[in-house]
Each structure stands twice: as structure tokens, then as C-alpha cells.
Amino acid sequence: GNSVTQMEGPVTLSEEAFLTINCTYTATGYPSLFWYVQYPGEGLQLLLKATKADDKGSNKGFEATYRKETTSFHLEKGSVQVSDSAVYFCALCAPSGGSNYKLTFGKGTLLTVNP
Amino acid sequence: NAGVTQTPKFQVLKTGQSMTLQCAQDMNHEYMSWYRQDPGMGLRLIHYSVGAGITDQGEVPNGYNVSRSTTEDFPLRLLSAAPSQTSVYFCASSYNSQGYEQYFGPGTRLTVT
């Protein structure tokens, strides 16, 4: 079946540090890949996505590139801010039988950014 | 647009009680789903619906029922609450299931004692 593996947290950084959160996946076919972010006390919201190999998703200074050869979709940001403190989820969407697709999430990585 | 709304925000139940978690969306989305979030487990799919009148099971459906009588509403019913159902529940919707962005509600924190 499909699966997503992301680096375990928690990750603690100082403001303006470089961020990488690793994500690799296993899926049949050509899934779409997503990063969702969950701020404290809130639901998840889409941060960025990529739908085919070599696509780069970007938003709010975050980037991730769909690497089919390494089945990876690592999240990066050049300079984190305190407001980036949140839980980050890598996810894939792939066919699950018939015409249905299924969204599969990683376990989440807690990021804390200190001033 | 309100997006995806969930009620209640918090709920405490005793073992064996039943209740319904409400979910509504105003975006005319076909696809709606329920997840539970537990520490270290990420999000796990409970049930989903690809349109009014059509529902199906996800990874962890036992102990939960759903129905989809309208496009807007997708309630989740706990038939006989158990402590193992203590969790945070999220409802989500999207245009359809095929790779479109999912919009999440704010969640319901349920405690079963």
C-alpha cells in the first residue's frame, strides 16, 4: 500500500536558521504530493503541493521539489521565523481502487522556532 | 464563505454514551472525510464520502457511522463511546478525491472517560 515517512521531531531551531524536513514516499503510479501545516489549536491547511515529477511547490518561503528518482518531497525554508512554529505533515494522494483516490499522511513533524 | 465548520469544539463522554459530531461545508464540495488525530499516529481516515448518498470506510471505521444526505453535511456518529475513541477529530472536504486540496475544519477534541 501507499505510505509516507517523514523525519521524526521535534525539531527546534533558532530564528533565521535553515529548515529541512525530510519526506519519502511509497506509492504505485504517479501520486500528487502535499505539505500541510497545523498551527496550535487549529486544523490542517495546505502549505504547498506538486503534482508531477520535478515540479516545485512553494508558498510563504517554503519549497519542496517532487523527486521521482528518490521518491522524496523534502520541505525547505531558508530562514525560519517564530511564526513558523507548527506541525508539518507530508502527504500523498494516489488511486485507491476504482475511480477513488486516497490521501495518506505522514506522522507529522513538530517544529519549534525560538527567538 | 465559512469553509468547513465542526461542532462541538470540545466534548466529554462517558463510556457507552453515543453522540454525533457535526460537519458542514459551504463550498459545494463532492468529497468529504473524517480523520482522527492521535499523538505519534498522524491522521487516520475513518470514513469518507464521494457525494450525497455515497459513503465508504477508511482505515479505522469500527465504532463509527456516517451518512451523507446532503452535499453540505457529513455527520459522524459514535455508537457507544469507548476510551480508545479519545482523540481529536477533523472533518475535511475537497472538490473531489483526485488530488485536489483538502480543506479542514478546526477539529473536535473528544474525551471518553
mmCIF file of C-alpha atoms in Angstrom:
data_model
loop_
_atom_site.group_PDB
_atom_site.id
_atom_site.type_symbol
_atom_site.label_atom_id
_atom_site.label_comp_id
_atom_site.label_asym_id
_atom_site.label_seq_id
_atom_site.Cartn_x
_atom_site.Cartn_y
_atom_site.Cartn_z
ATOM 1 C CA GLY A 1 0.000 0.000 0.000
ATOM 2 C CA ASN A 2 0.893 3.668 -0.098
ATOM 3 C CA SER A 3 2.912 5.169 2.718
ATOM 4 C CA VAL A 4 4.671 8.368 3.746
ATOM 5 C CA THR A 5 7.697 8.533 6.004
ATOM 6 C CA GLN A 6 8.842 11.859 7.391
ATOM 7 C CA MET A 7 11.570 12.705 9.829
ATOM 8 C CA GLU A 8 10.586 12.442 13.431
ATOM 9 C CA GLY A 9 10.609 15.506 15.557
ATOM 10 C CA PRO A 10 10.610 17.531 17.437
ATOM 11 C CA VAL A 11 12.805 19.941 15.529
ATOM 12 C CA THR A 12 13.974 23.021 17.404
ATOM 13 C CA LEU A 13 15.668 25.884 15.560
ATOM 14 C CA SER A 14 16.665 29.449 16.209
ATOM 15 C CA GLU A 15 15.086 32.243 14.211
ATOM 16 C CA GLU A 16 16.665 32.719 10.747
ATOM 17 C CA ALA A 17 18.039 29.165 10.690
ATOM 18 C CA PHE A 18 17.686 26.911 7.638
ATOM 19 C CA LEU A 19 14.979 24.269 7.797
ATOM 20 C CA THR A 20 14.786 20.863 6.155
ATOM 21 C CA ILE A 21 12.119 18.294 6.951
ATOM 22 C CA ASN A 22 12.669 15.058 5.050
ATOM 23 C CA CYS A 23 9.804 13.166 3.455
ATOM 24 C CA THR A 24 9.906 9.988 1.378
ATOM 25 C CA TYR A 25 7.017 8.032 -0.018
ATOM 26 C CA THR A 26 5.961 4.676 -1.411
ATOM 27 C CA ALA A 27 3.144 4.623 -3.934
ATOM 28 C CA THR A 28 2.001 2.959 -7.107
ATOM 29 C CA GLY A 29 1.639 5.157 -10.138
ATOM 30 C CA TYR A 30 2.223 8.875 -10.015
ATOM 31 C CA PRO A 31 0.856 10.412 -6.816
ATOM 32 C CA SER A 32 0.347 14.079 -6.066
ATOM 33 C CA LEU A 33 2.417 15.264 -3.103
ATOM 34 C CA PHE A 34 1.496 17.783 -0.437
ATOM 35 C CA TRP A 35 2.764 19.538 2.651
ATOM 36 C CA TYR A 36 0.120 20.538 5.174
ATOM 37 C CA VAL A 37 0.738 22.708 8.245
ATOM 38 C CA GLN A 38 -1.143 22.658 11.539
ATOM 39 C CA TYR A 39 -0.783 25.680 13.817
ATOM 40 C CA PRO A 40 -1.547 25.177 17.517
ATOM 41 C CA GLY A 41 -5.237 24.576 18.174
ATOM 42 C CA GLU A 42 -6.192 24.649 14.503
ATOM 43 C CA GLY A 43 -6.995 22.263 11.684
ATOM 44 C CA LEU A 44 -4.584 21.448 8.885
ATOM 45 C CA GLN A 45 -4.133 23.790 5.959
ATOM 46 C CA LEU A 46 -2.387 23.237 2.680
ATOM 47 C CA LEU A 47 1.104 24.736 2.564
ATOM 48 C CA LEU A 48 2.206 23.624 -0.913
ATOM 49 C CA LYS A 49 1.795 20.834 -3.430
ATOM 50 C CA ALA A 50 3.336 19.270 -6.534
ATOM 51 C CA THR A 51 1.527 17.055 -8.986
ATOM 52 C CA LYS A 52 4.271 15.624 -11.212
ATOM 53 C CA ALA A 53 7.953 14.772 -11.215
ATOM 54 C CA ASP A 54 10.360 17.732 -10.957
ATOM 55 C CA ASP A 55 7.558 20.140 -10.028
ATOM 56 C CA LYS A 56 8.479 22.562 -7.257
ATOM 57 C CA GLY A 57 5.781 23.691 -4.870
ATOM 58 C CA SER A 58 6.346 26.931 -2.981
ATOM 59 C CA ASN A 59 4.484 29.147 -0.538
ATOM 60 C CA LYS A 60 5.375 31.565 2.280
ATOM 61 C CA GLY A 61 9.109 30.978 1.681
ATOM 62 C CA PHE A 62 8.770 27.194 1.909
ATOM 63 C CA GLU A 63 9.720 24.980 -1.028
ATOM 64 C CA ALA A 64 9.615 21.293 -1.903
ATOM 65 C CA THR A 65 10.563 19.503 -5.130
ATOM 66 C CA TYR A 66 8.919 16.295 -6.342
ATOM 67 C CA ARG A 67 11.830 13.881 -6.879
ATOM 68 C CA LYS A 68 10.585 10.696 -8.520
ATOM 69 C CA GLU A 69 14.013 9.087 -8.716
ATOM 70 C CA THR A 70 14.457 9.274 -4.940
ATOM 71 C CA THR A 71 10.706 9.183 -4.098
ATOM 72 C CA SER A 72 11.173 12.257 -1.943
ATOM 73 C CA PHE A 73 9.475 15.595 -1.284
ATOM 74 C CA HIS A 74 11.653 17.354 1.296
ATOM 75 C CA LEU A 75 10.404 20.630 2.772
ATOM 76 C CA GLU A 76 12.880 23.524 2.997
ATOM 77 C CA LYS A 77 12.913 27.126 4.129
ATOM 78 C CA GLY A 78 15.943 29.379 4.073
ATOM 79 C CA SER A 79 15.172 31.455 7.164
ATOM 80 C CA VAL A 80 12.539 30.357 9.655
ATOM 81 C CA GLN A 81 10.531 32.670 11.872
ATOM 82 C CA VAL A 82 8.926 32.153 15.268
ATOM 83 C CA SER A 83 5.553 32.212 13.492
ATOM 84 C CA ASP A 84 6.553 29.061 11.565
ATOM 85 C CA SER A 85 6.285 27.008 14.753
ATOM 86 C CA ALA A 86 3.725 24.318 13.915
ATOM 87 C CA VAL A 87 3.319 20.660 12.999
ATOM 88 C CA TYR A 88 4.127 19.841 9.377
ATOM 89 C CA PHE A 89 2.587 16.869 7.572
ATOM 90 C CA CYS A 90 3.781 15.344 4.331
ATOM 91 C CA ALA A 91 1.024 13.609 2.351
ATOM 92 C CA LEU A 92 0.380 11.887 -0.942
ATOM 93 C CA CYS A 93 -2.772 11.380 -2.955
ATOM 94 C CA ALA A 94 -2.936 8.281 -5.141
ATOM 95 C CA PRO A 95 -5.539 5.914 -6.611
ATOM 96 C CA SER A 96 -7.056 3.552 -4.063
ATOM 97 C CA GLY A 97 -9.207 1.430 -6.366
ATOM 98 C CA GLY A 98 -11.827 2.269 -8.951
ATOM 99 C CA SER A 99 -12.046 5.994 -9.542
ATOM 100 C CA ASN A 100 -11.306 6.891 -5.931
ATOM 101 C CA TYR A 101 -8.133 8.426 -4.624
ATOM 102 C CA LYS A 102 -6.857 8.349 -1.075
ATOM 103 C CA LEU A 103 -4.846 10.909 0.886
ATOM 104 C CA THR A 104 -2.161 9.280 3.031
ATOM 105 C CA PHE A 105 -0.401 11.332 5.718
ATOM 106 C CA GLY A 106 2.955 11.033 7.404
ATOM 107 C CA LYS A 107 3.007 11.186 11.200
ATOM 108 C CA GLY A 108 3.879 14.848 11.372
ATOM 109 C CA THR A 109 6.954 16.800 12.494
ATOM 110 C CA LEU A 110 6.724 19.360 15.265
ATOM 111 C CA LEU A 111 8.821 22.453 14.557
ATOM 112 C CA THR A 112 9.604 24.955 17.280
ATOM 113 C CA VAL A 113 11.418 28.162 16.384
ATOM 114 C CA ASN A 114 12.963 30.135 19.227
ATOM 115 C CA PRO A 115 13.644 33.901 19.038
ATOM 116 C CA ASN B 1 -17.671 31.534 2.929
ATOM 117 C CA ALA B 2 -17.406 29.808 6.289
ATOM 118 C CA GLY B 3 -15.431 26.903 4.769
ATOM 119 C CA VAL B 4 -15.636 23.739 6.880
ATOM 120 C CA THR B 5 -17.324 24.056 10.247
ATOM 121 C CA GLN B 6 -17.377 21.492 13.045
ATOM 122 C CA THR B 7 -19.358 21.340 16.259
ATOM 123 C CA PRO B 8 -18.814 20.912 19.106
ATOM 124 C CA LYS B 9 -15.253 22.101 19.690
ATOM 125 C CA PHE B 10 -14.872 20.053 22.871
ATOM 126 C CA GLN B 11 -16.848 17.113 24.248
ATOM 127 C CA VAL B 12 -16.545 14.789 27.215
ATOM 128 C CA LEU B 13 -18.463 11.500 27.139
ATOM 129 C CA LYS B 14 -18.801 8.581 29.484
ATOM 130 C CA THR B 15 -18.113 5.091 28.203
ATOM 131 C CA GLY B 16 -21.164 3.719 26.412
ATOM 132 C CA GLN B 17 -22.713 7.079 25.546
ATOM 133 C CA SER B 18 -23.465 7.980 21.966
ATOM 134 C CA MET B 19 -23.107 11.286 20.198
ATOM 135 C CA THR B 20 -22.882 12.926 16.787
ATOM 136 C CA LEU B 21 -20.074 15.184 15.630
ATOM 137 C CA GLN B 22 -21.371 17.682 13.108
ATOM 138 C CA CYS B 23 -19.551 18.786 9.972
ATOM 139 C CA ALA B 24 -20.742 21.179 7.283
ATOM 140 C CA GLN B 25 -19.126 22.842 4.277
ATOM 141 C CA ASP B 26 -20.389 25.641 2.053
ATOM 142 C CA MET B 27 -18.053 25.167 -0.919
ATOM 143 C CA ASN B 28 -20.244 22.669 -2.803
ATOM 144 C CA HIS B 29 -17.510 20.056 -2.493
ATOM 145 C CA GLU B 30 -18.266 16.497 -3.559
ATOM 146 C CA TYR B 31 -15.724 14.794 -1.334
ATOM 147 C CA MET B 32 -15.877 14.848 2.462
ATOM 148 C CA SER B 33 -13.991 12.825 5.010
ATOM 149 C CA TRP B 34 -13.413 12.281 8.709
ATOM 150 C CA TYR B 35 -9.997 11.771 10.303
ATOM 151 C CA ARG B 36 -8.823 11.171 13.807
ATOM 152 C CA GLN B 37 -5.514 12.543 15.055
ATOM 153 C CA ASP B 38 -3.653 10.788 17.824
ATOM 154 C CA PRO B 39 -0.155 11.566 19.164
ATOM 155 C CA GLY B 40 2.532 9.866 17.082
ATOM 156 C CA MET B 41 -0.027 8.422 14.655
ATOM 157 C CA GLY B 42 -0.593 11.269 12.239
ATOM 158 C CA LEU B 43 -4.081 11.421 10.729
ATOM 159 C CA ARG B 44 -6.063 8.273 10.077
ATOM 160 C CA LEU B 45 -9.079 8.145 7.791
ATOM 161 C CA ILE B 46 -12.296 6.966 9.452
ATOM 162 C CA HIS B 47 -14.961 7.315 6.731
ATOM 163 C CA TYR B 48 -15.343 9.259 3.546
ATOM 164 C CA SER B 49 -17.997 10.237 1.029
ATOM 165 C CA VAL B 50 -17.648 10.987 -2.688
ATOM 166 C CA GLY B 51 -21.099 12.556 -2.923
ATOM 167 C CA ALA B 52 -24.560 12.730 -1.397
ATOM 168 C CA GLY B 53 -25.838 9.247 -0.622
ATOM 169 C CA ILE B 54 -22.419 7.581 -1.035
ATOM 170 C CA THR B 55 -20.150 6.698 1.866
ATOM 171 C CA ASP B 56 -17.310 4.252 2.397
ATOM 172 C CA GLN B 57 -14.953 3.073 5.115
ATOM 173 C CA GLY B 58 -11.438 4.313 5.680
ATOM 174 C CA GLU B 59 -8.637 2.779 7.740
ATOM 175 C CA VAL B 60 -10.283 2.857 11.178
ATOM 176 C CA PRO B 61 -14.095 2.718 10.747
ATOM 177 C CA ASN B 62 -15.032 0.485 13.697
ATOM 178 C CA GLY B 63 -17.284 2.180 16.250
ATOM 179 C CA TYR B 64 -18.305 4.997 13.885
ATOM 180 C CA ASN B 65 -21.163 5.545 11.455
ATOM 181 C CA VAL B 66 -21.654 8.228 8.833
ATOM 182 C CA SER B 67 -24.334 9.341 6.411
ATOM 183 C CA ARG B 68 -24.419 11.939 3.648
ATOM 184 C CA SER B 69 -27.971 13.038 2.936
ATOM 185 C CA THR B 70 -26.927 16.430 1.522
ATOM 186 C CA THR B 71 -23.836 17.774 -0.214
ATOM 187 C CA GLU B 72 -23.207 20.152 2.686
ATOM 188 C CA ASP B 73 -23.399 17.909 5.755
ATOM 189 C CA PHE B 74 -21.413 14.858 6.834
ATOM 190 C CA PRO B 75 -22.078 13.908 10.474
ATOM 191 C CA LEU B 76 -20.019 11.310 12.325
ATOM 192 C CA ARG B 77 -21.822 9.150 14.884
ATOM 193 C CA LEU B 78 -20.185 7.378 17.785
ATOM 194 C CA LEU B 79 -22.482 4.500 18.611
ATOM 195 C CA SER B 80 -21.148 3.501 22.044
ATOM 196 C CA ALA B 81 -18.166 5.580 23.094
ATOM 197 C CA ALA B 82 -15.014 3.853 24.345
ATOM 198 C CA PRO B 83 -11.871 5.354 25.928
ATOM 199 C CA SER B 84 -9.950 4.300 22.776
ATOM 200 C CA GLN B 85 -12.001 6.887 20.875
ATOM 201 C CA THR B 86 -10.461 9.732 22.865
ATOM 202 C CA SER B 87 -8.909 11.792 20.079
ATOM 203 C CA VAL B 88 -9.109 14.947 18.021
ATOM 204 C CA TYR B 89 -11.473 14.574 15.082
ATOM 205 C CA PHE B 90 -11.148 16.536 11.865
ATOM 206 C CA CYS B 91 -13.603 16.831 9.032
ATOM 207 C CA ALA B 92 -12.295 17.763 5.593
ATOM 208 C CA SER B 93 -13.730 18.471 2.173
ATOM 209 C CA SER B 94 -12.406 18.866 -1.345
ATOM 210 C CA TYR B 95 -13.715 19.368 -4.876
ATOM 211 C CA ASN B 96 -13.244 15.651 -5.400
ATOM 212 C CA SER B 97 -10.865 12.985 -4.163
ATOM 213 C CA GLN B 98 -8.465 13.173 -7.082
ATOM 214 C CA GLY B 99 -5.587 15.220 -5.775
ATOM 215 C CA TYR B 100 -7.405 18.462 -5.037
ATOM 216 C CA GLU B 101 -6.598 20.456 -1.892
ATOM 217 C CA GLN B 102 -8.472 19.284 1.182
ATOM 218 C CA TYR B 103 -9.947 21.950 3.454
ATOM 219 C CA PHE B 104 -10.018 21.037 7.112
ATOM 220 C CA GLY B 105 -12.337 22.098 9.887
ATOM 221 C CA PRO B 106 -10.991 23.332 13.241
ATOM 222 C CA GLY B 107 -11.434 19.952 14.934
ATOM 223 C CA THR B 108 -13.392 18.437 17.811
ATOM 224 C CA ARG B 109 -11.459 17.324 20.886
ATOM 225 C CA LEU B 110 -13.273 14.314 22.351
ATOM 226 C CA THR B 111 -12.511 12.732 25.709
ATOM 227 C CA VAL B 112 -14.167 9.467 26.731
ATOM 228 C CA THR B 113 -13.909 8.596 30.420
#
